[in-house]
């Protein structure tokens, strides 16, 4: 009644309503993000970025926090060499890329599993990998994994709430940086998502400007 507390069923319905509202907000946010990217309204604010700082924020702040909140036992490790060069990238966007990838790993890796974030210098690009021992992706679905709204029909995937836009956003943001996105996966064994970021941004006319400036200063 009005004077008393809520009944269990009322509490249950409120929880359902809140969860649905949260899902709807996630969908709207993701739709707005992908729309801004595809219409060219999302701009990159490039800085010289230490990927170790981003990994530290995302893994030690966000991912370990999720593990604690969910009470889900999971081994989380990082392998980031201290001598990696900085990359010219948008910190907020790279943080979003990595957050989406570790969230994906967390959502689809059962308790007792492992998530490993690593980075390496491949010469002209920095490669960042998020590997997990989760449910994996069937081979026939790998070609579609970055498509908008794509979600596998498997019960294990459907059990996890999602918009089907997270990986599409990741793919678009990586491409905006001039990087590439790769996935390797085996059903029942886990997945490895790797994105690359060029050490130097590819901007038309930039090389000529740099050369001119160097000659002018000489």
C-alpha positions as CSV (number, residue, x, y, z in Angstrom):
1,X,0.0,0.0,0.0
2,X,0.9,3.7,-0.1
3,X,1.9,3.7,3.6
4,X,3.9,0.5,3.6
5,X,7.0,-0.7,1.8
6,X,7.2,-2.3,-1.6
7,X,6.2,-5.9,-2.0
8,X,8.7,-8.4,-3.6
9,X,6.7,-8.4,-6.8
10,X,6.7,-4.6,-7.0
11,X,10.5,-4.6,-6.4
12,X,10.9,-7.2,-9.1
13,X,8.9,-5.2,-11.7
14,X,10.9,-2.0,-10.8
15,X,14.1,-3.9,-11.4
16,X,12.8,-5.2,-14.8
17,X,11.8,-1.6,-15.8
18,X,15.2,-0.2,-14.7
19,X,17.1,-2.9,-16.6
20,X,15.0,-2.3,-19.8
21,X,15.6,1.5,-19.5
22,X,19.3,0.9,-19.1
23,X,19.3,-1.3,-22.2
24,X,17.4,1.3,-24.2
25,X,19.8,4.0,-23.1
26,X,22.8,1.9,-24.2
27,X,21.1,1.3,-27.6
28,X,20.4,5.0,-28.1
29,X,23.9,6.0,-27.0
30,X,25.5,3.4,-29.4
31,X,23.2,4.4,-32.2
32,X,24.2,8.1,-31.8
33,X,27.9,7.1,-31.6
34,X,27.8,5.1,-34.8
35,X,25.7,7.7,-36.6
36,X,28.2,10.5,-35.7
37,X,31.1,8.3,-36.9
38,X,29.5,7.4,-40.2
39,X,28.4,11.0,-41.0
40,X,31.9,12.3,-40.2
41,X,30.7,14.3,-37.2
42,X,33.2,12.4,-34.9
43,X,36.6,14.1,-35.0
44,X,39.8,12.8,-33.6
45,X,41.6,14.9,-31.0
46,X,45.1,13.5,-31.4
47,X,47.7,13.6,-28.7
48,X,50.9,11.7,-28.1
49,X,49.5,8.8,-26.2
50,X,51.2,6.3,-23.9
51,X,49.1,3.1,-24.4
52,X,50.3,1.9,-21.0
53,X,48.3,4.7,-19.4
54,X,45.1,3.8,-21.2
55,X,45.5,0.1,-20.4
56,X,46.1,0.9,-16.8
57,X,43.0,3.1,-16.6
58,X,40.8,0.5,-18.4
59,X,42.1,-2.6,-16.8
60,X,42.8,-1.5,-13.2
61,X,40.0,0.9,-13.0
62,X,37.1,-0.4,-15.1
63,X,37.7,-4.1,-15.7
64,X,38.9,-5.0,-12.2
65,X,35.9,-2.9,-10.8
66,X,33.5,-4.9,-12.9
67,X,35.0,-8.2,-11.7
68,X,34.6,-7.0,-8.1
69,X,31.0,-5.8,-8.6
70,X,30.0,-9.0,-10.3
71,X,31.8,-11.2,-7.8
72,X,33.2,-13.2,-10.8
73,X,36.5,-14.9,-10.2
74,X,38.7,-14.2,-13.2
75,X,42.4,-14.0,-13.9
76,X,43.2,-10.6,-15.4
77,X,46.8,-9.9,-16.7
78,X,48.6,-7.2,-18.6
79,X,51.7,-7.4,-20.7
80,X,52.7,-3.9,-21.8
81,X,56.5,-3.3,-22.4
82,X,57.7,-0.2,-20.7
83,X,59.7,1.0,-23.8
84,X,56.8,1.3,-26.3
85,X,56.8,4.5,-28.3
86,X,53.8,6.8,-28.0
87,X,51.2,6.9,-30.7
88,X,49.4,9.9,-32.2
89,X,45.8,9.1,-31.2
90,X,42.6,10.3,-29.5
91,X,42.8,9.2,-25.9
92,X,39.0,9.2,-25.3
93,X,38.4,7.1,-28.5
94,X,41.2,4.6,-27.8
95,X,39.9,4.3,-24.2
96,X,36.5,3.5,-25.7
97,X,38.0,0.9,-28.1
98,X,39.8,-0.9,-25.3
99,X,36.8,-0.6,-22.9
100,X,34.4,-2.2,-25.4
101,X,36.9,-5.0,-26.1
102,X,37.5,-5.9,-22.4
103,X,33.8,-5.6,-21.7
104,X,33.2,-8.1,-24.5
105,X,35.8,-10.4,-23.0
106,X,34.4,-10.1,-19.5
107,X,30.8,-10.7,-20.7
108,X,31.6,-13.9,-22.6
109,X,34.2,-15.5,-20.4
110,X,32.9,-17.7,-17.6
111,X,34.1,-17.5,-14.0
112,X,37.5,-19.0,-13.6
113,X,38.6,-17.8,-17.0
114,X,41.4,-15.5,-18.1
115,X,41.6,-12.1,-19.8
116,X,45.0,-10.9,-21.0
117,X,45.7,-7.4,-22.5
118,X,49.0,-7.0,-24.3
119,X,50.7,-4.6,-26.6
120,X,53.7,-4.8,-28.9
121,X,55.7,-2.7,-31.3
122,X,55.4,-4.0,-34.9
123,X,57.6,-1.4,-36.4
124,X,55.3,1.1,-38.1
125,X,52.2,0.3,-35.9
126,X,51.4,-0.5,-32.3
127,X,49.3,-3.7,-31.9
128,X,47.0,-4.1,-28.8
129,X,45.5,-7.5,-28.1
130,X,42.6,-8.5,-25.8
131,X,42.6,-12.3,-25.4
132,X,40.2,-14.4,-23.4
133,X,39.3,-18.0,-22.6
134,X,35.6,-17.4,-23.2
135,X,32.9,-19.1,-25.2
136,X,34.6,-18.2,-28.5
137,X,33.0,-17.4,-31.9
138,X,31.9,-20.0,-34.5
139,X,34.1,-19.8,-37.6
140,X,31.1,-19.1,-39.8
141,X,30.3,-15.9,-37.8
142,X,33.8,-14.3,-37.9
143,X,33.2,-12.4,-41.2
144,X,30.1,-10.7,-39.7
145,X,31.4,-10.0,-36.2
146,X,31.9,-6.2,-36.9
147,X,28.6,-5.7,-38.7
148,X,26.0,-3.4,-37.1
149,X,23.5,-5.2,-34.9
150,X,25.2,-8.5,-35.5
151,X,24.8,-11.0,-32.7
152,X,25.1,-14.7,-32.7
153,X,21.9,-16.8,-32.2
154,X,23.6,-19.0,-29.6
155,X,22.0,-19.2,-26.2
156,X,25.3,-18.2,-24.5
157,X,25.4,-15.0,-26.5
158,X,21.7,-14.2,-26.1
159,X,22.0,-14.6,-22.3
160,X,24.2,-11.4,-22.3
161,X,22.4,-8.1,-22.8
162,X,23.9,-6.1,-25.7
163,X,23.0,-3.8,-28.6
164,X,25.1,-5.6,-31.3
165,X,26.8,-2.2,-31.9
166,X,29.9,-2.4,-29.6
167,X,32.2,-4.1,-32.0
168,X,31.0,-2.1,-35.0
169,X,31.9,1.1,-33.1
170,X,35.3,-0.3,-32.2
171,X,36.0,-1.2,-35.8
172,X,34.9,2.3,-37.0
173,X,37.0,4.1,-34.4
174,X,40.1,2.0,-35.2
175,X,39.7,2.7,-39.0
176,X,39.4,6.5,-38.2
177,X,42.9,6.2,-36.7
178,X,44.2,4.5,-39.9
179,X,44.5,1.2,-38.0
180,X,43.3,-2.3,-38.6
181,X,41.1,-4.7,-36.6
182,X,41.6,-8.5,-36.5
183,X,39.8,-11.3,-34.7
184,X,40.9,-14.9,-34.1
185,X,38.6,-17.2,-32.3
186,X,37.8,-20.9,-31.6
187,X,34.4,-21.9,-30.3
188,X,34.7,-23.1,-26.7
189,X,38.3,-22.0,-26.3
190,X,38.3,-18.2,-26.5
191,X,38.9,-15.1,-28.7
192,X,41.7,-12.7,-29.5
193,X,40.9,-9.2,-30.7
194,X,43.8,-7.2,-32.0
195,X,43.7,-3.6,-33.2
196,X,46.6,-1.5,-34.6
197,X,47.4,2.2,-34.3
198,X,50.0,3.8,-36.7
199,X,52.8,5.5,-34.8
200,X,52.5,8.5,-37.1
201,X,49.1,9.8,-38.2
202,X,48.4,9.5,-42.0
203,X,47.3,13.0,-42.9
204,X,47.4,14.3,-46.5
205,X,50.0,17.0,-47.0
206,X,51.5,16.5,-43.6
207,X,54.8,15.2,-44.8
208,X,55.3,18.1,-47.1
209,X,54.5,20.6,-44.3
210,X,57.0,18.9,-42.0
211,X,59.7,18.9,-44.6
212,X,59.1,22.6,-45.4
213,X,59.2,23.6,-41.8
214,X,62.5,21.7,-41.2
215,X,64.1,23.4,-44.3
216,X,62.8,26.8,-43.2
217,X,64.3,26.4,-39.7
218,X,67.6,25.2,-41.2
